[in-house]
Amino acid sequence: MAGMLYLVPTPIGNLGDISSRCRETLEQADFIAAEDTRVSLKLLNHLGIKKSLVSYFEHNKAAKGNVIVERILAGETCALVSDAGSPAISDPGEDLVRQCAQAGITVCAIPGPCAVITALSISGQSTGRFCFEGFLSTAKKSRKEHLDSLVTETRTMVFYEAPHKLLSTLEDMAAVFGSDRPISLCRELTKLHEEVVRTTLGDAVAKYTETPPKGEFVLVVAGAPAAEKEKATLADAAARVTELMESGMSRKDAVKQAAKELDLPKNAVYDAALDE
């Protein structure tokens, strides 16, 4: 009988954020696949759990993924953890999930800490629609191409960034999105020195030029303003009514349809159609 793969989120800073369900899953798993076994061992020691650890990270995922899948197919249960947060989100775990799915293995994700959602919820930016863009490339050309592709993105954008790359990233964002674009810089989330700086890209560049950044950052950037839809004219409406009538629709129905499509008053459309 095949085992299962559990995705177990780990605290992004505060160890108190580990849930009882996560603890139970780690205790009951046959083995744990960890991005960095040293980091995971500290958490397990804190929880008083002794369990077999298997290293699974970006540079060994091809070989280790096959081994893990074979063990699960043989009936073992694996708990996958990343260094912090939810596995498989901007994380090599996504490849293991894909392998398990292809092998018909059941994958169960346990809800828990995730820096993307934590930052978005306290950013003060719009949360109705957003996109997660992960880490930008360290290569300046690739980073600029990535940002250029987001110039017209109207959803709120979320990025991860390390302190030593923050300033160059902010400078590139200001050059592409404009220095007045709102940004919320969420630093050291759930830790002792948690901080949220709500400002603009231009002011953020000035701030971190003067004061070198410390800690891991989640950047929540406002989307581009939605382009205003060009208002239709009564001449457009009259032409549309004619088009609909030529297709076999009655004048009454054509007027009603054109008014609805172009968001214009029905009476005005009717008058314009008669004048036409």
Coordinates of C-alpha atoms in Angstrom, one line a residue:
M1 CA 0.0 0.0 0.0
A2 CA 1.4 3.4 -1.0
G3 CA 2.3 6.0 1.5
M4 CA 1.7 9.8 1.3
L5 CA 3.5 13.1 1.0
Y6 CA 2.7 15.7 3.6
L7 CA 3.7 19.4 3.0
V8 CA 4.4 20.7 6.5
P9 CA 4.8 24.5 6.9
T10 CA 7.4 25.6 9.4
P11 CA 7.7 29.0 11.3
I12 CA 9.0 31.9 9.3
G13 CA 10.4 33.4 12.5
N14 CA 8.4 32.7 15.6
L15 CA 8.7 29.1 16.7
G16 CA 5.3 29.4 18.5
D17 CA 3.6 29.4 15.0
I18 CA 4.0 25.7 14.6
S19 CA 0.6 24.1 14.8
S20 CA -0.4 21.0 16.7
R21 CA -1.3 19.3 13.4
C22 CA 2.1 20.1 12.0
R23 CA 3.8 18.7 15.1
E24 CA 1.7 15.5 14.9
T25 CA 2.4 15.0 11.3
L26 CA 6.2 15.3 11.9
E27 CA 5.9 12.9 14.7
Q28 CA 4.0 10.3 12.7
A29 CA 5.9 10.5 9.4
D30 CA 8.3 7.7 8.6
F31 CA 10.9 10.2 7.4
I32 CA 11.3 14.0 6.8
A33 CA 12.6 15.5 3.6
A34 CA 14.3 18.8 4.5
E35 CA 15.7 21.7 2.4
D36 CA 18.5 22.1 5.0
T37 CA 18.7 19.3 7.5
R38 CA 20.7 21.5 10.0
V39 CA 17.9 24.1 10.1
S40 CA 15.2 21.4 10.4
L41 CA 17.1 19.6 13.1
K42 CA 17.0 22.7 15.3
L43 CA 13.2 22.8 14.9
L44 CA 12.8 19.1 15.6
N45 CA 15.0 19.4 18.7
H46 CA 12.8 22.3 19.9
L47 CA 9.7 20.1 19.4
G48 CA 11.4 17.1 21.0
I49 CA 11.0 15.0 17.9
K50 CA 13.6 12.4 16.7
K51 CA 13.1 11.4 13.1
S52 CA 15.1 10.3 10.1
L53 CA 16.0 13.3 7.9
V54 CA 16.7 13.2 4.1
S55 CA 18.3 16.2 2.4
Y56 CA 16.2 17.5 -0.5
F57 CA 17.2 20.9 -2.0
E58 CA 17.7 22.6 -5.4
H59 CA 21.0 20.9 -6.4
N60 CA 20.1 17.3 -5.5
K61 CA 16.4 17.3 -6.1
A62 CA 16.7 15.3 -9.4
A63 CA 18.4 12.3 -7.7
K64 CA 16.8 12.5 -4.3
G65 CA 13.3 13.1 -5.7
N66 CA 13.3 9.6 -7.3
V67 CA 14.5 8.0 -4.0
I68 CA 11.8 9.7 -2.0
V69 CA 9.1 8.7 -4.5
E70 CA 10.2 5.1 -4.4
R71 CA 10.1 5.0 -0.6
I72 CA 6.6 6.5 -0.6
L73 CA 5.4 4.0 -3.2
A74 CA 6.8 1.3 -1.0
G75 CA 4.4 2.4 1.8
E76 CA 6.3 5.0 3.8
T77 CA 4.9 8.5 4.7
C78 CA 7.1 11.5 4.0
A79 CA 6.8 15.0 5.6
L80 CA 8.4 17.7 3.4
V81 CA 9.6 20.9 5.1
S82 CA 11.5 23.9 3.8
D83 CA 13.7 26.1 5.9
A84 CA 10.8 28.4 6.6
G85 CA 7.2 28.7 5.5
S86 CA 5.1 26.5 3.2
P87 CA 7.0 24.0 1.1
A88 CA 6.7 24.1 -2.7
I89 CA 6.2 27.9 -2.7
S90 CA 9.2 29.4 -4.5
D91 CA 10.9 26.2 -3.3
P92 CA 12.3 23.0 -4.9
G93 CA 9.5 21.1 -3.2
E94 CA 7.3 22.0 -6.2
D95 CA 9.2 19.4 -8.2
L96 CA 8.7 16.7 -5.6
V97 CA 5.0 17.4 -5.6
R98 CA 4.9 17.1 -9.4
Q99 CA 6.8 13.8 -9.2
C100 CA 4.4 12.4 -6.6
A101 CA 1.3 13.6 -8.6
Q102 CA 2.7 11.8 -11.7
A103 CA 3.2 8.7 -9.7
G104 CA -0.3 8.8 -8.3
I105 CA 0.8 9.5 -4.8
T106 CA -1.6 11.4 -2.6
V107 CA -0.2 14.8 -1.5
C108 CA -1.7 16.6 1.5
A109 CA -0.8 20.2 2.3
I110 CA -1.2 21.4 5.9
P111 CA -2.1 25.1 6.2
G112 CA 0.4 27.3 8.1
P113 CA 3.0 30.1 8.0
C114 CA 3.6 31.7 4.6
A115 CA 5.6 34.9 4.2
V116 CA 3.6 35.9 1.0
I117 CA 0.2 35.9 2.7
T118 CA 1.6 37.3 6.0
A119 CA 3.2 40.3 4.2
L120 CA 0.2 40.9 1.9
S121 CA -2.3 41.0 4.8
I122 CA -0.4 43.7 6.7
S123 CA 0.9 45.7 3.7
G124 CA -2.0 48.1 3.4
Q125 CA -2.1 47.4 -0.3
S126 CA -5.0 46.0 -2.3
T127 CA -5.4 42.2 -1.5
G128 CA -8.4 41.4 -3.8
R129 CA -6.1 40.3 -6.7
F130 CA -2.4 39.7 -6.4
C131 CA 0.5 37.8 -8.1
F132 CA 3.5 36.3 -6.4
E133 CA 6.8 36.9 -8.4
G134 CA 9.2 35.2 -6.0
F135 CA 12.9 36.2 -6.1
L136 CA 14.1 38.4 -9.0
S137 CA 17.2 37.2 -10.8
T138 CA 20.6 38.3 -9.6
A139 CA 21.6 39.1 -13.3
K140 CA 20.7 42.7 -14.0
K141 CA 19.5 42.0 -17.6
S142 CA 17.1 39.2 -16.5
R143 CA 15.9 41.2 -13.5
K144 CA 15.0 44.1 -15.8
E145 CA 13.3 41.8 -18.3
H146 CA 11.2 40.4 -15.5
L147 CA 10.2 43.8 -14.2
D148 CA 9.5 45.1 -17.8
S149 CA 7.0 42.2 -18.2
L150 CA 5.1 43.6 -15.2
V151 CA 4.8 47.3 -16.3
T152 CA 1.1 46.9 -17.1
E153 CA 0.3 44.5 -14.3
T154 CA -2.7 45.9 -12.3
R155 CA -2.7 43.3 -9.5
T156 CA -0.7 43.8 -6.4
M157 CA 2.8 42.2 -6.8
V158 CA 4.7 40.3 -4.1
F159 CA 8.4 39.7 -4.2
Y160 CA 11.0 38.1 -1.9
E161 CA 14.4 39.8 -1.5
A162 CA 17.6 39.4 0.5
P163 CA 19.1 42.5 2.2
H164 CA 22.3 42.6 0.1
K165 CA 20.2 42.9 -3.1
L166 CA 17.4 45.1 -1.8
L167 CA 18.8 48.5 -2.9
S168 CA 19.6 47.5 -6.5
T169 CA 16.1 45.8 -6.8
L170 CA 14.4 49.0 -5.5
E171 CA 16.4 51.1 -7.9
D172 CA 15.4 48.9 -10.8
M173 CA 11.8 48.9 -9.7
A174 CA 11.7 52.7 -9.5
A175 CA 13.2 53.0 -13.0
V176 CA 10.6 50.6 -14.5
F177 CA 7.5 51.3 -12.4
G178 CA 8.1 55.0 -11.5
S179 CA 9.4 56.4 -8.3
D180 CA 5.9 57.3 -7.1
R181 CA 4.6 53.7 -7.1
P182 CA 3.5 52.6 -3.6
I183 CA 5.4 49.8 -1.9
S184 CA 5.2 48.1 1.5
L185 CA 8.5 46.6 2.7
C186 CA 7.9 43.9 5.2
R187 CA 11.0 43.0 7.1
E188 CA 11.7 40.1 9.6
L189 CA 8.1 38.9 9.7
T190 CA 7.0 37.4 13.0
K191 CA 10.4 38.0 14.5
L192 CA 11.4 40.4 17.3
H193 CA 12.3 43.3 15.0
E194 CA 9.3 42.9 12.6
E195 CA 8.8 46.1 10.6
V196 CA 6.5 47.3 7.8
V197 CA 7.6 50.4 5.9
R198 CA 4.8 51.8 3.7
T199 CA 6.2 54.3 1.3
T200 CA 7.0 54.8 -2.4
L201 CA 9.7 53.3 -4.5
G202 CA 11.6 56.6 -4.7
D203 CA 11.5 57.2 -1.0
A204 CA 12.5 53.5 -0.3
V205 CA 15.6 54.0 -2.5
A206 CA 16.5 57.1 -0.5
K207 CA 15.9 55.4 2.9
Y208 CA 18.0 52.3 2.2
T209 CA 20.7 54.3 0.5
E210 CA 21.2 56.1 3.8
T211 CA 20.5 53.2 6.1
P212 CA 21.8 49.7 4.9
P213 CA 18.9 47.2 5.1
K214 CA 19.0 44.2 7.5
G215 CA 16.9 41.0 7.5
E216 CA 14.8 39.2 4.9
F217 CA 12.3 41.3 3.0
V218 CA 8.9 40.7 1.4
L219 CA 8.1 43.5 -1.0
V220 CA 4.5 44.3 -1.7
V221 CA 4.2 46.6 -4.7
A222 CA 1.0 48.3 -5.9
G223 CA -0.1 47.3 -9.3
A224 CA -0.3 49.7 -12.3
P225 CA -3.4 51.9 -12.4
A226 CA -6.1 50.4 -14.6
A227 CA -6.3 52.0 -18.0
E228 CA -9.5 54.1 -18.4
K229 CA -11.8 52.6 -20.9
E230 CA -12.6 55.0 -23.8
K231 CA -16.1 56.2 -23.6
A232 CA -18.3 55.2 -26.5
T233 CA -20.1 57.9 -28.5
L234 CA -23.7 58.0 -29.7
A235 CA -22.3 57.8 -33.2
D236 CA -20.7 54.5 -32.2
A237 CA -24.0 53.4 -30.8
A238 CA -25.9 54.3 -34.0
A239 CA -23.4 52.3 -36.1
R240 CA -23.7 49.3 -33.8
V241 CA -27.5 49.4 -34.0
T242 CA -27.3 49.4 -37.8
E243 CA -24.9 46.4 -37.7
L244 CA -27.2 44.5 -35.4
M245 CA -30.2 45.2 -37.5
E246 CA -28.4 44.1 -40.7
S247 CA -27.7 40.8 -38.9
G248 CA -31.5 40.3 -38.5
M249 CA -32.2 41.9 -35.1
S250 CA -35.3 44.2 -34.7
R251 CA -34.6 47.9 -34.1
K252 CA -35.9 47.6 -30.5
D253 CA -33.7 44.7 -29.6
A254 CA -30.7 46.2 -31.5
V255 CA -31.0 49.4 -29.5
K256 CA -31.3 47.5 -26.2
Q257 CA -28.2 45.4 -27.1
A258 CA -26.1 48.4 -28.2
A259 CA -27.0 50.4 -25.1
K260 CA -26.0 47.5 -22.9
E261 CA -22.7 46.8 -24.8
L262 CA -21.6 50.5 -24.9
D263 CA -23.0 51.5 -21.4
L264 CA -25.1 54.3 -22.9
P265 CA -28.7 55.4 -22.1
K266 CA -31.2 53.4 -24.2
N267 CA -33.3 56.4 -25.1
A268 CA -30.3 58.3 -26.3
V269 CA -29.2 55.3 -28.4
Y270 CA -32.7 55.0 -29.9
D271 CA -32.7 58.7 -30.9
A272 CA -29.2 58.4 -32.4
A273 CA -30.2 55.4 -34.4
L274 CA -33.3 57.2 -35.8
D275 CA -31.1 60.2 -36.8
E276 CA -28.7 57.8 -38.5

